[in-house]
Coordinates of C-alpha atoms in Angstrom, one line a residue:
M1 CA -52.4 -16.2 2.3
H2 CA -48.7 -16.6 1.6
G3 CA -46.0 -15.3 4.0
G4 CA -45.3 -12.3 1.8
D5 CA -49.0 -11.6 1.3
A6 CA -49.6 -11.6 5.1
G7 CA -46.7 -9.1 5.6
R8 CA -48.1 -6.8 3.0
A9 CA -51.6 -7.0 4.5
L10 CA -50.3 -6.2 8.0
R11 CA -48.5 -3.1 6.7
R12 CA -51.8 -1.8 5.2
L13 CA -53.5 -2.0 8.6
P14 CA -53.9 1.5 10.2
L15 CA -52.7 0.2 13.5
K16 CA -49.1 -0.2 14.7
P17 CA -47.9 -3.8 15.1
L18 CA -48.3 -3.9 18.9
R19 CA -48.2 -7.3 20.6
N20 CA -51.3 -6.8 22.7
L21 CA -53.2 -4.9 20.0
P22 CA -56.7 -6.0 21.1
F23 CA -55.9 -4.8 24.7
W24 CA -54.5 -1.4 23.6
S25 CA -57.2 -0.7 21.0
G26 CA -59.9 -1.7 23.5
L27 CA -58.4 0.5 26.2
W28 CA -58.3 3.5 23.8
A29 CA -62.0 2.8 22.7
L30 CA -62.9 2.6 26.4
A31 CA -61.2 6.0 27.1
V32 CA -63.2 7.5 24.2
L33 CA -66.4 6.0 25.6
V34 CA -65.6 7.4 29.1
V35 CA -65.1 10.9 27.7
I36 CA -68.4 10.6 25.9
V37 CA -70.3 9.4 28.9
A38 CA -68.6 11.9 31.3
C39 CA -69.6 14.8 29.0
L40 CA -73.3 13.7 28.6
V41 CA -74.3 12.6 32.1
P42 CA -75.5 15.2 34.6
P43 CA -72.4 16.9 36.2
P44 CA -71.6 15.8 39.7
P45 CA -72.3 18.3 42.5
L46 CA -69.0 20.1 42.8
P47 CA -68.2 23.6 43.7
A48 CA -68.7 26.0 40.8
L49 CA -65.7 26.5 38.6
P50 CA -64.8 30.0 37.5
E51 CA -66.2 30.9 34.1
N52 CA -64.3 28.8 31.5
G53 CA -62.6 26.9 34.3
D54 CA -63.3 23.5 32.7
K55 CA -61.3 24.3 29.6
A56 CA -58.1 22.7 31.1
E57 CA -60.1 19.4 31.7
H58 CA -61.2 19.5 28.0
F59 CA -57.7 20.1 26.8
I60 CA -56.2 17.4 29.0
A61 CA -58.8 14.8 28.0
Y62 CA -58.3 15.3 24.3
L63 CA -54.5 15.6 24.7
L64 CA -54.5 12.2 26.3
L65 CA -56.9 10.7 23.7
S66 CA -54.9 12.0 20.7
A67 CA -51.4 11.2 22.3
S68 CA -52.8 7.7 22.8
A69 CA -53.9 7.6 19.2
V70 CA -50.3 8.4 18.2
Q71 CA -49.2 5.3 20.1
L72 CA -51.9 3.1 18.5
F73 CA -52.2 4.3 14.9
R74 CA -49.5 4.2 12.2
P75 CA -47.9 7.6 11.2
G76 CA -49.4 9.6 8.4
R77 CA -53.0 9.2 7.2
P78 CA -54.2 6.8 10.0
V79 CA -53.1 9.0 12.9
W80 CA -54.3 12.2 11.2
T81 CA -57.7 10.5 10.6
A82 CA -57.9 9.6 14.3
G83 CA -57.1 13.2 15.2
L84 CA -59.8 14.5 12.9
A85 CA -62.2 12.0 14.3
L86 CA -61.5 13.2 17.8
V87 CA -62.1 16.8 16.7
A88 CA -65.4 15.7 15.2
L89 CA -66.2 13.8 18.4
G90 CA -65.6 17.0 20.4
I91 CA -67.9 19.0 18.2
G92 CA -70.6 16.2 18.3
I93 CA -70.5 16.1 22.1
E94 CA -71.0 19.8 22.3
V95 CA -74.0 19.6 19.9
A96 CA -75.4 16.7 21.9
Q97 CA -74.9 18.7 25.2
G98 CA -76.8 21.6 23.7
T99 CA -79.6 19.6 22.2
L100 CA -80.0 16.3 24.1
T101 CA -79.4 17.2 27.7
A102 CA -81.1 19.5 30.2
T103 CA -78.1 19.6 32.5
R104 CA -75.4 20.6 30.0
S105 CA -74.9 23.3 27.5
A106 CA -72.9 23.7 24.3
D107 CA -69.9 25.8 24.5
P108 CA -67.7 26.7 21.5
Y109 CA -64.8 27.4 23.8
D110 CA -65.0 23.7 24.8
V111 CA -64.6 22.8 21.2
L112 CA -61.6 25.1 21.0
A113 CA -60.0 23.5 24.1
N114 CA -60.7 20.0 22.7
T115 CA -59.2 20.9 19.4
L116 CA -56.1 22.4 21.0
G117 CA -55.7 19.2 23.1
V118 CA -55.9 17.1 19.9
A119 CA -53.3 19.2 18.3
A120 CA -51.0 18.9 21.3
G121 CA -51.5 15.2 21.5
L122 CA -50.8 14.7 17.8
A123 CA -47.6 16.8 18.2
T124 CA -46.2 13.9 20.2
A125 CA -45.9 12.2 16.8
L126 CA -43.0 14.5 16.1
T127 CA -41.1 13.4 19.2
P128 CA -39.3 10.2 20.2
L129 CA -42.4 9.4 22.4
R130 CA -44.3 8.4 19.2
D131 CA -43.3 4.8 19.5
L132 CA -43.2 4.4 23.3
L133 CA -45.5 1.4 23.3
L134 CA -43.6 -0.3 20.5
R135 CA -40.3 0.2 22.4
L136 CA -41.8 -1.1 25.7
Q137 CA -43.2 -4.3 24.4
P138 CA -41.0 -7.4 25.0
R139 CA -38.8 -8.6 22.2
A140 CA -39.8 -11.8 20.4

């Protein structure tokens, strides 16, 4: 591949040109995996939350996942695709909780909280925070 060809190929990748891209993308994938596992394993013995009291947890988890996606994925279609995938993940987890576990139940309000969290996280793409990781990486 020639120098110009390599530059064009890099611009087509859906990820931002971060210096430690394997680290950052791996960390994001790990965060997604942690959310999946935390939502499907039996809940820890904690005091009962008020009805719908866990919605803030859902909102914050998906806010952090989608705001992280804004840092990782290029603007436009790549970041919107990541956001839609996170919404689909939230729906899939709720379906799995209702059908595959005996200790969890599906809740459409969890899906709503997840989706609102994704929207809030994606909104960081409209702020100067959208390129925070790019600005923090050392200059070459």
